[in-house]
Amino acid sequence: MEVIELDTDFGSSFSGILTDEQGRVQALWASFSTQLKYGCSSSEDHQFVRGIPIYAISQVLEKIISGTPGPFRLINGIRRPMPLVRLLEVELYPTLLSKARSYGLSDNWVQALAKKDPVRRQVLRVKGCLAGSKAEKLLEQGDMILAINKEPITCFLDIENACQKLDQSIDSDGVLNMTIFRQGKEIDLIVGTDVRDGNGSTRMVNWCGSIIQDPHSAVRALGFLPKEGHGVYVARWCHGSPVHRYGLYALQWIVEVNGQPTPDLESFIEVVKGLEDREFVRVKTVHLNGKPRVLTLKQDLHYWPTWELTFEPETDTWKRRTIKALQPTGA
């Protein structure tokens, strides 16, 4: 994220907004947190405040106000269409042009990028692509993004604007004509963009004491999804639950249950709702590091029933539904 720093340090005990002389909001003055490492094992939390440029919000807000078509959602009691957002699902970081020249970037491109942004004098490089994105198979780590549609690119806002122009064009096919620099060569690529609704996670399942969902964007940003149809992601586990007892922890995907593939949440629910109380279940998982594992656990539907939470955008509420529980017996 590109942020704003101030010459004067006001401390980190408050937040707010930054405005221009006319009172127009230019940025949110927001709190950040990171971990500073000391030595090999020790670290401590460090809090600081920076300005988040308001375009990150205004681009979406303008679409909401203008009534851009999209799925409806209840906002402050008013039912509004939520616009879809077009993204280049790639993580980028800036590199100084002086350093880019040492990697072989030509003087012509150095001059063109410096002319576009004489203050920062930088070029964007690819850190990684979000797993499952349309850019994943095309862009590689270390690629320098030189231009989109022959226009030099020097900052994140340039990428955002290029994506927004695709929605404004009637005959757009959702792709960017990119010029990149890779291993000493200039390459022209056609890279697809992705469209997201911004709702994030809207459904989760609690099974045997674990919180399971489809992989969200923060997980996909790690650049890895299992080859076995992606699977469902274990986001959290509860102490004392069957998954705790048998060692099915978070940060991994469940790709099979009793030999049946679980490529998505719907498939997973179909499999687990047929499992009975006290039944032993064989689970195949893939960890974030890509290592597969098979383990067995025993269900306990009395204390740990299977249920799901689903978010309903039109009513702005979460609803719980029991999928499988131990039926009470009569006296």
PDB file of N, CA and C in Angstrom, residues 95-98 100-101 105-125 144-148 150-155 158 179-181 186:
ATOM      1  N   THR A  95      10.693  -0.277  -7.005  1.00  0.00           N
ATOM      2  CA  THR A  95      12.151  -0.354  -7.063  1.00  0.00           C
ATOM      3  C   THR A  95      12.666   0.934  -7.696  1.00  0.00           C
ATOM      4  N   LEU A  96      13.689   1.512  -7.120  1.00  0.00           N
ATOM      5  CA  LEU A  96      14.253   2.742  -7.658  1.00  0.00           C
ATOM      6  C   LEU A  96      14.795   2.506  -9.067  1.00  0.00           C
ATOM      7  N   LEU A  97      14.669   3.518  -9.908  1.00  0.00           N
ATOM      8  CA  LEU A  97      15.143   3.389 -11.285  1.00  0.00           C
ATOM      9  C   LEU A  97      16.646   3.170 -11.350  1.00  0.00           C
ATOM     10  N   SER A  98      17.373   3.740 -10.395  1.00  0.00           N
ATOM     11  CA  SER A  98      18.826   3.525 -10.382  1.00  0.00           C
ATOM     12  C   SER A  98      19.165   2.046 -10.200  1.00  0.00           C
ATOM     13  N   ALA A 100      16.945  -0.402 -10.994  1.00  0.00           N
ATOM     14  CA  ALA A 100      16.401  -1.086 -12.170  1.00  0.00           C
ATOM     15  C   ALA A 100      17.390  -1.044 -13.329  1.00  0.00           C
ATOM     16  N   ARG A 101      18.132   0.061 -13.453  1.00  0.00           N
ATOM     17  CA  ARG A 101      19.134   0.169 -14.511  1.00  0.00           C
ATOM     18  C   ARG A 101      20.218  -0.897 -14.338  1.00  0.00           C
ATOM     19  N   LEU A 105      17.610  -2.561 -17.335  1.00  0.00           N
ATOM     20  CA  LEU A 105      16.567  -1.743 -17.934  1.00  0.00           C
ATOM     21  C   LEU A 105      17.196  -0.649 -18.780  1.00  0.00           C
ATOM     22  N   SER A 106      16.686  -0.461 -19.986  1.00  0.00           N
ATOM     23  CA  SER A 106      17.297   0.457 -20.939  1.00  0.00           C
ATOM     24  C   SER A 106      17.156   1.907 -20.488  1.00  0.00           C
ATOM     25  N   ASP A 107      18.057   2.760 -20.993  1.00  0.00           N
ATOM     26  CA  ASP A 107      18.017   4.187 -20.662  1.00  0.00           C
ATOM     27  C   ASP A 107      16.726   4.831 -21.159  1.00  0.00           C
ATOM     28  N   ASN A 108      16.215   4.356 -22.294  1.00  0.00           N
ATOM     29  CA  ASN A 108      14.970   4.922 -22.817  1.00  0.00           C
ATOM     30  C   ASN A 108      13.814   4.736 -21.836  1.00  0.00           C
ATOM     31  N   TRP A 109      13.722   3.550 -21.259  1.00  0.00           N
ATOM     32  CA  TRP A 109      12.640   3.301 -20.297  1.00  0.00           C
ATOM     33  C   TRP A 109      12.902   4.029 -18.985  1.00  0.00           C
ATOM     34  N   VAL A 110      14.138   4.111 -18.562  1.00  0.00           N
ATOM     35  CA  VAL A 110      14.458   4.858 -17.343  1.00  0.00           C
ATOM     36  C   VAL A 110      14.037   6.316 -17.489  1.00  0.00           C
ATOM     37  N   GLN A 111      14.338   6.904 -18.650  1.00  0.00           N
ATOM     38  CA  GLN A 111      13.970   8.303 -18.887  1.00  0.00           C
ATOM     39  C   GLN A 111      12.455   8.477 -18.977  1.00  0.00           C
ATOM     40  N   ALA A 112      11.766   7.515 -19.616  1.00  0.00           N
ATOM     41  CA  ALA A 112      10.314   7.611 -19.764  1.00  0.00           C
ATOM     42  C   ALA A 112       9.622   7.518 -18.407  1.00  0.00           C
ATOM     43  N   LEU A 113      10.093   6.617 -17.550  1.00  0.00           N
ATOM     44  CA  LEU A 113       9.492   6.457 -16.224  1.00  0.00           C
ATOM     45  C   LEU A 113       9.827   7.637 -15.317  1.00  0.00           C
ATOM     46  N   ALA A 114      11.036   8.158 -15.445  1.00  0.00           N
ATOM     47  CA  ALA A 114      11.425   9.329 -14.645  1.00  0.00           C
ATOM     48  C   ALA A 114      10.623  10.555 -15.058  1.00  0.00           C
ATOM     49  N   LYS A 115      10.327  10.680 -16.336  1.00  0.00           N
ATOM     50  CA  LYS A 115       9.517  11.802 -16.812  1.00  0.00           C
ATOM     51  C   LYS A 115       8.091  11.693 -16.301  1.00  0.00           C
ATOM     52  N   LYS A 116       7.572  10.459 -16.234  1.00  0.00           N
ATOM     53  CA  LYS A 116       6.205  10.239 -15.743  1.00  0.00           C
ATOM     54  C   LYS A 116       6.101  10.579 -14.258  1.00  0.00           C
ATOM     55  N   ASP A 117       7.124  10.229 -13.469  1.00  0.00           N
ATOM     56  CA  ASP A 117       7.090  10.463 -12.012  1.00  0.00           C
ATOM     57  C   ASP A 117       8.472  10.932 -11.571  1.00  0.00           C
ATOM     58  N   PRO A 118       8.767  12.222 -11.737  1.00  0.00           N
ATOM     59  CA  PRO A 118      10.118  12.720 -11.420  1.00  0.00           C
ATOM     60  C   PRO A 118      10.425  12.758  -9.930  1.00  0.00           C
ATOM     61  N   VAL A 119       9.418  12.628  -9.075  1.00  0.00           N
ATOM     62  CA  VAL A 119       9.643  12.690  -7.625  1.00  0.00           C
ATOM     63  C   VAL A 119      10.092  11.332  -7.094  1.00  0.00           C
ATOM     64  N   ARG A 120       9.310  10.312  -7.370  1.00  0.00           N
ATOM     65  CA  ARG A 120       9.630   8.995  -6.807  1.00  0.00           C
ATOM     66  C   ARG A 120      10.654   8.237  -7.641  1.00  0.00           C
ATOM     67  N   ARG A 121      10.662   8.440  -8.956  1.00  0.00           N
ATOM     68  CA  ARG A 121      11.635   7.801  -9.847  1.00  0.00           C
ATOM     69  C   ARG A 121      11.721   6.300  -9.541  1.00  0.00           C
ATOM     70  N   GLN A 122      10.631   5.611  -9.807  1.00  0.00           N
ATOM     71  CA  GLN A 122      10.554   4.199  -9.453  1.00  0.00           C
ATOM     72  C   GLN A 122       9.840   3.409 -10.544  1.00  0.00           C
ATOM     73  N   VAL A 123       9.983   2.083 -10.465  1.00  0.00           N
ATOM     74  CA  VAL A 123       9.280   1.162 -11.334  1.00  0.00           C
ATOM     75  C   VAL A 123       8.677   0.081 -10.438  1.00  0.00           C
ATOM     76  N   LEU A 124       7.526  -0.444 -10.831  1.00  0.00           N
ATOM     77  CA  LEU A 124       6.852  -1.468 -10.042  1.00  0.00           C
ATOM     78  C   LEU A 124       7.329  -2.851 -10.475  1.00  0.00           C
ATOM     79  N   ARG A 125       7.574  -3.712  -9.468  1.00  0.00           N
ATOM     80  CA  ARG A 125       7.982  -5.092  -9.734  1.00  0.00           C
ATOM     81  C   ARG A 125       6.986  -6.056  -9.114  1.00  0.00           C
ATOM     82  N   MET A 144       9.241  -6.481 -14.096  1.00  0.00           N
ATOM     83  CA  MET A 144       9.028  -5.037 -13.963  1.00  0.00           C
ATOM     84  C   MET A 144       7.873  -4.627 -14.872  1.00  0.00           C
ATOM     85  N   ILE A 145       6.883  -3.934 -14.300  1.00  0.00           N
ATOM     86  CA  ILE A 145       5.751  -3.440 -15.079  1.00  0.00           C
ATOM     87  C   ILE A 145       6.136  -2.082 -15.654  1.00  0.00           C
ATOM     88  N   LEU A 146       6.350  -2.018 -16.964  1.00  0.00           N
ATOM     89  CA  LEU A 146       6.803  -0.783 -17.598  1.00  0.00           C
ATOM     90  C   LEU A 146       5.644   0.066 -18.104  1.00  0.00           C
ATOM     91  N   ALA A 147       4.665  -0.564 -18.740  1.00  0.00           N
ATOM     92  CA  ALA A 147       3.582   0.211 -19.343  1.00  0.00           C
ATOM     93  C   ALA A 147       2.340  -0.648 -19.478  1.00  0.00           C
ATOM     94  N   ILE A 148       1.180   0.027 -19.518  1.00  0.00           N
ATOM     95  CA  ILE A 148      -0.101  -0.602 -19.835  1.00  0.00           C
ATOM     96  C   ILE A 148      -0.724   0.213 -20.957  1.00  0.00           C
ATOM     97  N   LYS A 150       0.695   1.053 -23.601  1.00  0.00           N
ATOM     98  CA  LYS A 150       1.769   1.966 -24.020  1.00  0.00           C
ATOM     99  C   LYS A 150       1.940   3.184 -23.107  1.00  0.00           C
ATOM    100  N   GLU A 151       1.187   3.252 -22.011  1.00  0.00           N
ATOM    101  CA  GLU A 151       1.313   4.347 -21.055  1.00  0.00           C
ATOM    102  C   GLU A 151       2.218   3.904 -19.911  1.00  0.00           C
ATOM    103  N   PRO A 152       3.297   4.657 -19.595  1.00  0.00           N
ATOM    104  CA  PRO A 152       4.198   4.263 -18.503  1.00  0.00           C
ATOM    105  C   PRO A 152       3.459   4.119 -17.168  1.00  0.00           C
ATOM    106  N   ILE A 153       3.886   3.136 -16.388  1.00  0.00           N
ATOM    107  CA  ILE A 153       3.276   2.832 -15.086  1.00  0.00           C
ATOM    108  C   ILE A 153       4.337   3.000 -14.006  1.00  0.00           C
ATOM    109  N   THR A 154       4.031   3.832 -12.993  1.00  0.00           N
ATOM    110  CA  THR A 154       5.031   4.056 -11.940  1.00  0.00           C
ATOM    111  C   THR A 154       4.495   3.874 -10.524  1.00  0.00           C
ATOM    112  N   CYS A 155       3.169   3.763 -10.356  1.00  0.00           N
ATOM    113  CA  CYS A 155       2.629   3.647  -8.986  1.00  0.00           C
ATOM    114  C   CYS A 155       1.368   2.794  -9.001  1.00  0.00           C
ATOM    115  N   ASP A 158      -1.757   4.078 -10.888  1.00  0.00           N
ATOM    116  CA  ASP A 158      -1.766   3.868 -12.335  1.00  0.00           C
ATOM    117  C   ASP A 158      -2.402   2.519 -12.678  1.00  0.00           C
ATOM    118  N   THR A 179       3.440  -4.094 -21.004  1.00  0.00           N
ATOM    119  CA  THR A 179       4.841  -4.223 -21.402  1.00  0.00           C
ATOM    120  C   THR A 179       5.648  -4.437 -20.140  1.00  0.00           C
ATOM    121  N   ILE A 180       6.374  -5.554 -20.085  1.00  0.00           N
ATOM    122  CA  ILE A 180       7.141  -5.892 -18.891  1.00  0.00           C
ATOM    123  C   ILE A 180       8.603  -6.099 -19.259  1.00  0.00           C
ATOM    124  N   PHE A 181       9.437  -6.098 -18.241  1.00  0.00           N
ATOM    125  CA  PHE A 181      10.871  -6.367 -18.416  1.00  0.00           C
ATOM    126  C   PHE A 181      11.195  -7.598 -17.577  1.00  0.00           C
ATOM    127  N   GLU A 186      12.422  -7.116 -22.981  1.00  0.00           N
ATOM    128  CA  GLU A 186      11.113  -6.464 -22.947  1.00  0.00           C
ATOM    129  C   GLU A 186      10.099  -7.393 -23.605  1.00  0.00           C
TER     130      GLU A 186
END
